[in-house]
């Protein structure tokens, strides 16, 4: 075991794409969506995955306000995490731009990149539309 965070190539590429304003997801020939890193479609096992543009706006389908964080998010609490439905894929991230207790399912959000207060790590951030 090492404390050195291994660069997760596929996931970091995903974060880079969001940061550049061109978020994408992986789509198989059957139209199943998934997020990087993937070599095969998790739904049907197809290995021909292409990159498709992620819809600009997603909808919060589940959320949770975190008061007792892992060490990585120690200085971020309280904060809200959410699962956001972008149609073909769901993306998990932190909601910013409103009080954690004001986050509601059904809210429309856009995706961007932020940094944790704790150590400056990049993370997926959702902001209200
Ligand atoms: Zn598939």
XYZ file of C-alpha atoms in Angstrom, residues 27 34 46 101 112 118 128:
7
model
C -21.237 5.045 -25.607
C -20.878 4.779 -19.136
C -19.352 -4.392 -26.131
C -29.538 21.878 2.995
C -17.714 21.717 -13.749
C -8.895 20.232 2.247
C -27.395 25.138 -10.057
